[in-house]
GROMACS .gro file of N, CA, C and O in nm:
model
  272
    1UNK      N    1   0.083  -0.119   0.000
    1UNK     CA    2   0.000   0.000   0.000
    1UNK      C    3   0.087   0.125   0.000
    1UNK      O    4   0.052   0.234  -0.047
    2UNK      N    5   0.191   0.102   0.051
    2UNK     CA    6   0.280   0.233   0.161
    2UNK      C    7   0.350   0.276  -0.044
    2UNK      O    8   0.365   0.383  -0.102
    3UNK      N    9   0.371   0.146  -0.084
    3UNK     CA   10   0.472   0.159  -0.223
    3UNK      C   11   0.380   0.206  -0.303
    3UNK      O   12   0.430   0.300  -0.365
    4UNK      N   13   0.263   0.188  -0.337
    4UNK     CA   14   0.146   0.226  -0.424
    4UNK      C   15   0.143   0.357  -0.408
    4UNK      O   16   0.174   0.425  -0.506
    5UNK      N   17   0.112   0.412  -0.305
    5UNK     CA   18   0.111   0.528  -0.303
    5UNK      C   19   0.258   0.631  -0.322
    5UNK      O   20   0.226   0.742  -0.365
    6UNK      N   21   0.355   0.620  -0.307
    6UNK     CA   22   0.479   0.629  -0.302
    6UNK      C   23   0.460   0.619  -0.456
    6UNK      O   24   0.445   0.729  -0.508
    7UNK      N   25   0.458   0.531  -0.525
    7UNK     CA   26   0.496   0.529  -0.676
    7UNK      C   27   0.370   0.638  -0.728
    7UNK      O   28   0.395   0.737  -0.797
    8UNK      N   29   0.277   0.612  -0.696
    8UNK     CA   30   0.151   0.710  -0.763
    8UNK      C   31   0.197   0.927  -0.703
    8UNK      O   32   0.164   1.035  -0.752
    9UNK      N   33   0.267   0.895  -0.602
    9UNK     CA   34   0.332   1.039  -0.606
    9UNK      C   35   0.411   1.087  -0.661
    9UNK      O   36   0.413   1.205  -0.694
   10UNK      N   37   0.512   0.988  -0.687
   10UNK     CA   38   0.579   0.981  -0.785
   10UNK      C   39   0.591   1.052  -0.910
   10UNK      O   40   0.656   1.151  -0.944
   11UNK      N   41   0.508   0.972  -0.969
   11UNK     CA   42   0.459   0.956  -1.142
   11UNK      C   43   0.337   1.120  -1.142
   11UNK      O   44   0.328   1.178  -1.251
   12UNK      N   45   0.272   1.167  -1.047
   12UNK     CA   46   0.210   1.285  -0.994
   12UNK      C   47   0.295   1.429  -1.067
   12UNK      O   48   0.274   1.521  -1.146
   13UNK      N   49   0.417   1.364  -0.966
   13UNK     CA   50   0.518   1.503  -0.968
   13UNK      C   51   0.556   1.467  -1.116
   13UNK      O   52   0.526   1.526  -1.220
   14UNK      N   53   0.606   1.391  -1.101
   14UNK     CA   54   0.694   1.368  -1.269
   14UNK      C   55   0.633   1.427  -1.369
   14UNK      O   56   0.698   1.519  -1.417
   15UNK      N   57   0.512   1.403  -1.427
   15UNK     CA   58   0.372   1.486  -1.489
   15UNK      C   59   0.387   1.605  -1.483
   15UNK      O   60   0.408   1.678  -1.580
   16UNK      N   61   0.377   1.640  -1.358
   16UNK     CA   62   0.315   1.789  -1.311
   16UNK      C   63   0.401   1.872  -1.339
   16UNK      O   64   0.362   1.967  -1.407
   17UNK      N   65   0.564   1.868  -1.292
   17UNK     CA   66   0.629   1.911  -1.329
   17UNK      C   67   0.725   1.924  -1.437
   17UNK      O   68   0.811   2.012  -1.448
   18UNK      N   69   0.707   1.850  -1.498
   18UNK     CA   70   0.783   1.791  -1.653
   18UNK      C   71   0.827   1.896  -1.761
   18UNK      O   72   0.928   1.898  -1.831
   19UNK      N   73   0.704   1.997  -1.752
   19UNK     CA   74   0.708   2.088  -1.903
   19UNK      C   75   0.737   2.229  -1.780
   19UNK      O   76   0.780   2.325  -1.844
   20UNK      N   77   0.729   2.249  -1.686
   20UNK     CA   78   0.740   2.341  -1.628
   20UNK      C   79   0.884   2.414  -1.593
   20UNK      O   80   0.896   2.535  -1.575
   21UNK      N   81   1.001   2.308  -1.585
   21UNK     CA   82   1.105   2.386  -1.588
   21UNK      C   83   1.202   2.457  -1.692
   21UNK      O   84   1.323   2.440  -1.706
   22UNK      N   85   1.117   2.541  -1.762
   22UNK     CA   86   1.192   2.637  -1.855
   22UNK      C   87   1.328   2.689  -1.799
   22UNK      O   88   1.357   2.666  -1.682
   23UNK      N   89   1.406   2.755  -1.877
   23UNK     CA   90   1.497   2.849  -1.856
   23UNK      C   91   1.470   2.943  -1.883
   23UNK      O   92   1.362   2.962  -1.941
   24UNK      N   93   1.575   3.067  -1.847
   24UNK     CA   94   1.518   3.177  -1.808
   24UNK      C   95   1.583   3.222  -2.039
   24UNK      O   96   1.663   3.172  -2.118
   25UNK      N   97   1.467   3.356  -2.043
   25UNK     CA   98   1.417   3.398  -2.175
   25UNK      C   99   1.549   3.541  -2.175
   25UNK      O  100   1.607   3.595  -2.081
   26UNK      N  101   1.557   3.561  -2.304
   26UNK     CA  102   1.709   3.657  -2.323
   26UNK      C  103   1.633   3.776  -2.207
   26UNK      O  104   1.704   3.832  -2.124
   27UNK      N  105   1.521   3.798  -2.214
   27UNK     CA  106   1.497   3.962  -2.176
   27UNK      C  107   1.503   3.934  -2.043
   27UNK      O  108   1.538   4.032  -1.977
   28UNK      N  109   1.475   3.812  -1.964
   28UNK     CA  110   1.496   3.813  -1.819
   28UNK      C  111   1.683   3.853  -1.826
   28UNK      O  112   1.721   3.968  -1.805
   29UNK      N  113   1.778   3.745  -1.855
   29UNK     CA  114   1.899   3.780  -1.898
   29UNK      C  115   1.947   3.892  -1.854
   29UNK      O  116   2.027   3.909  -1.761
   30UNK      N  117   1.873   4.009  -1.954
   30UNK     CA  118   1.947   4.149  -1.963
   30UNK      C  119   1.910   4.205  -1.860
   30UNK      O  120   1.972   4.302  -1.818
   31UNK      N  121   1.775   4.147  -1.783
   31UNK     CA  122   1.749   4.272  -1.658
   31UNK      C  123   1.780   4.209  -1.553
   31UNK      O  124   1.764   4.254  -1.440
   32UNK      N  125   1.838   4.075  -1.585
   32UNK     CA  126   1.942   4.026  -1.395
   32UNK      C  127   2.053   4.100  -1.452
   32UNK      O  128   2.085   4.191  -1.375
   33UNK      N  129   2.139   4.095  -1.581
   33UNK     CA  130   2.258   4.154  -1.568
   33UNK      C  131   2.259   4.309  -1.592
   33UNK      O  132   2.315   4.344  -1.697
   34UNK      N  133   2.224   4.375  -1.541
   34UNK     CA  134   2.162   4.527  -1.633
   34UNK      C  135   2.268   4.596  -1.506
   34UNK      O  136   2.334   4.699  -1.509
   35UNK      N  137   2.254   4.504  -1.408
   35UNK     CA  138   2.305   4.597  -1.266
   35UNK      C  139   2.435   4.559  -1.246
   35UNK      O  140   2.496   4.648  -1.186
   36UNK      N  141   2.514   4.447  -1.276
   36UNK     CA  142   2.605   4.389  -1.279
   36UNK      C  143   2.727   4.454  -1.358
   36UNK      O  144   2.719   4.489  -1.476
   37UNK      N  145   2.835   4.464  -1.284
   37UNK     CA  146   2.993   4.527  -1.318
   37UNK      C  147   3.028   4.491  -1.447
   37UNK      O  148   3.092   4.573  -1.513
   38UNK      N  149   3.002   4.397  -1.490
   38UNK     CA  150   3.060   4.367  -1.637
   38UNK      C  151   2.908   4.264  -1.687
   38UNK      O  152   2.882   4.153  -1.641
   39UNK      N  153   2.834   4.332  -1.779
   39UNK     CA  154   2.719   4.290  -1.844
   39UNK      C  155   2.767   4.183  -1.947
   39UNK      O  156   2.711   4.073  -1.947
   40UNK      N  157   2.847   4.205  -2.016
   40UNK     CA  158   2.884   4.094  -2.090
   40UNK      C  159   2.926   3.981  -2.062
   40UNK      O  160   2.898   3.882  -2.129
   41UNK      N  161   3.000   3.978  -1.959
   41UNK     CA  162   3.022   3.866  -1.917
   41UNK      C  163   2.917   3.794  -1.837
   41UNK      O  164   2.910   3.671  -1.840
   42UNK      N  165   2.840   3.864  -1.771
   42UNK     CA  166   2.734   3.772  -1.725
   42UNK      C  167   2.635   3.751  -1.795
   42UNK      O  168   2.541   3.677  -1.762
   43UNK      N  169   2.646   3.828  -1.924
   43UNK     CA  170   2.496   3.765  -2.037
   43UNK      C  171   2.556   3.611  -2.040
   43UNK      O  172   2.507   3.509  -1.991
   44UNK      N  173   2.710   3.632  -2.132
   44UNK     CA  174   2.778   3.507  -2.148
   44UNK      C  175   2.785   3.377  -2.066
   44UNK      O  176   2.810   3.264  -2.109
   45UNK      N  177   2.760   3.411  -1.948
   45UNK     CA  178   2.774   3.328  -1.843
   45UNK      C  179   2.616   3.260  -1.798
   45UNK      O  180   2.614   3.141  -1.767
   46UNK      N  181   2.493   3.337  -1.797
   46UNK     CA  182   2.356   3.286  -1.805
   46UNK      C  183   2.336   3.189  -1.927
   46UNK      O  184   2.298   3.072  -1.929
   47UNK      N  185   2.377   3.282  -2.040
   47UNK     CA  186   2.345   3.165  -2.152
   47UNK      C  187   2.378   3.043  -2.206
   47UNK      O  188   2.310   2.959  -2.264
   48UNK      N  189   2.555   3.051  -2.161
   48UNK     CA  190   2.626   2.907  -2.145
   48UNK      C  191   2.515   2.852  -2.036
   48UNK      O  192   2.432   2.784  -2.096
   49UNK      N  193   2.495   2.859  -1.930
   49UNK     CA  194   2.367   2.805  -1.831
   49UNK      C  195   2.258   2.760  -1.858
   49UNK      O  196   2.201   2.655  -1.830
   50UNK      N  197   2.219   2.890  -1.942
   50UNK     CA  198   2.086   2.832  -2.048
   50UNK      C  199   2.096   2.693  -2.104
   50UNK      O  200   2.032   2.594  -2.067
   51UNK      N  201   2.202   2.701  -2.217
   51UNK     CA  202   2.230   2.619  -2.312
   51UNK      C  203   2.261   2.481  -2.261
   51UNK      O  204   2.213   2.380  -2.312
   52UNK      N  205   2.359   2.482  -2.138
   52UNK     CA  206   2.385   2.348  -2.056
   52UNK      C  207   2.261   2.296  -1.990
   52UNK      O  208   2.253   2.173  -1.979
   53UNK      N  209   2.161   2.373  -1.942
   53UNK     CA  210   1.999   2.332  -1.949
   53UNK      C  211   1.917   2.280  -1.979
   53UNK      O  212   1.833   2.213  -1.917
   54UNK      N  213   1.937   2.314  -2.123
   54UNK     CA  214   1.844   2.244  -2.232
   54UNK      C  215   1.884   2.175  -2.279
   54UNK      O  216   1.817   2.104  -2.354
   55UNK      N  217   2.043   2.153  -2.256
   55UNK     CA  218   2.077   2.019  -2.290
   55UNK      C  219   2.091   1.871  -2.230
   55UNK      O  220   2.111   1.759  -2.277
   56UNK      N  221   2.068   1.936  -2.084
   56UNK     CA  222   2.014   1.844  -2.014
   56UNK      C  223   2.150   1.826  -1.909
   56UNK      O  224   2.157   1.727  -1.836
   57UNK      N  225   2.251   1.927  -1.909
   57UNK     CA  226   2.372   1.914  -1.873
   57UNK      C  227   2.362   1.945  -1.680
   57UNK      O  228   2.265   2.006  -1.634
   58UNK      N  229   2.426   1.914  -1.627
   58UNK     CA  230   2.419   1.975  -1.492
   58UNK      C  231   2.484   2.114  -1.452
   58UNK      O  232   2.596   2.138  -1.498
   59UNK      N  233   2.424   2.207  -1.370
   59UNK     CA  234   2.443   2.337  -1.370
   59UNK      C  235   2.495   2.367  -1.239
   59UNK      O  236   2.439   2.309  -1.145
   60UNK      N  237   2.586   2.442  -1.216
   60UNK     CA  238   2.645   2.501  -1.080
   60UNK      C  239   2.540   2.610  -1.049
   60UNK      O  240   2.513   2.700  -1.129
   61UNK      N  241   2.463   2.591  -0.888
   61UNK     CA  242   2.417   2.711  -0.889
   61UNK      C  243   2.438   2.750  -0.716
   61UNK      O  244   2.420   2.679  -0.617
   62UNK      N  245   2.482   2.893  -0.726
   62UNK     CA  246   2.540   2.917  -0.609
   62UNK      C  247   2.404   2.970  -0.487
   62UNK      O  248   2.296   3.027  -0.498
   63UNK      N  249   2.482   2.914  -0.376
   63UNK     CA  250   2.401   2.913  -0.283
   63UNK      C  251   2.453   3.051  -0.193
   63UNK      O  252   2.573   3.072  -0.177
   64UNK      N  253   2.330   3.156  -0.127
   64UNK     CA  254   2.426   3.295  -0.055
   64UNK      C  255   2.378   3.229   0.081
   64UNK      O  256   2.257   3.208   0.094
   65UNK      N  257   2.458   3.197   0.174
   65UNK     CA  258   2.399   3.142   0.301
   65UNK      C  259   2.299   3.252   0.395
   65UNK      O  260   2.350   3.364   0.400
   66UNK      N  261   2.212   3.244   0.445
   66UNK     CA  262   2.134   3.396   0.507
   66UNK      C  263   2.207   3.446   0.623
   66UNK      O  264   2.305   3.396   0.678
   67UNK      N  265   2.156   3.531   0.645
   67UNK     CA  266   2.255   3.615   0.806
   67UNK      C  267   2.164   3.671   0.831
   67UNK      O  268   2.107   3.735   0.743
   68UNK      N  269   2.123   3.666   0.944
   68UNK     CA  270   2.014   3.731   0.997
   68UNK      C  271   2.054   3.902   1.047
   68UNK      O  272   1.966   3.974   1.097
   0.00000   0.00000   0.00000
C-alpha cells in the first residue's frame, strides 16, 4: 500500500512538473545583468547556463547562506 502510493506520487510530480522547468528567456537575462559590473560577461555566463539546461547538462548554482 505504503509503495502504491509512493509510486503514484511519484509519477504525480513527474507529470506535473515535466514541461514546467523552462529556462530563463534573453529579456529576463538582460534585466538580472543590467546591474552587474561587467554585463557581458554575465549575459555570457547565463546563456552558457541556459544552453547546458536544455541540454540536459548539470548546472552550478550558487548558494548565498542567510545572516540574519
Amino acid at each position: 500500500m505504503k509503495l502504491a502510493l509512493n509510486l503514484s506520487l511519484f509519477l504525480f510530480a513527474l507529470f506535473t512538473f515535466s514541461d514546467k522547468s523552462l529556462s530563463l528567456s534573453k529579456y529576463k537575462i538582460k534585466s538580472i545583468c543590467k546591474n552587474e559590473k561587467n554585463k557581458s560577461t554575465c549575459i555570457k555566463n547565463l546563456q552558457n547556463k541556459k544552453s547546458n539546461l536544455q541540454k540536459g547538462n548539470l548546472i552550478e548554482i550558487p548558494v548565498i547562506p542567510y545572516k540574519r
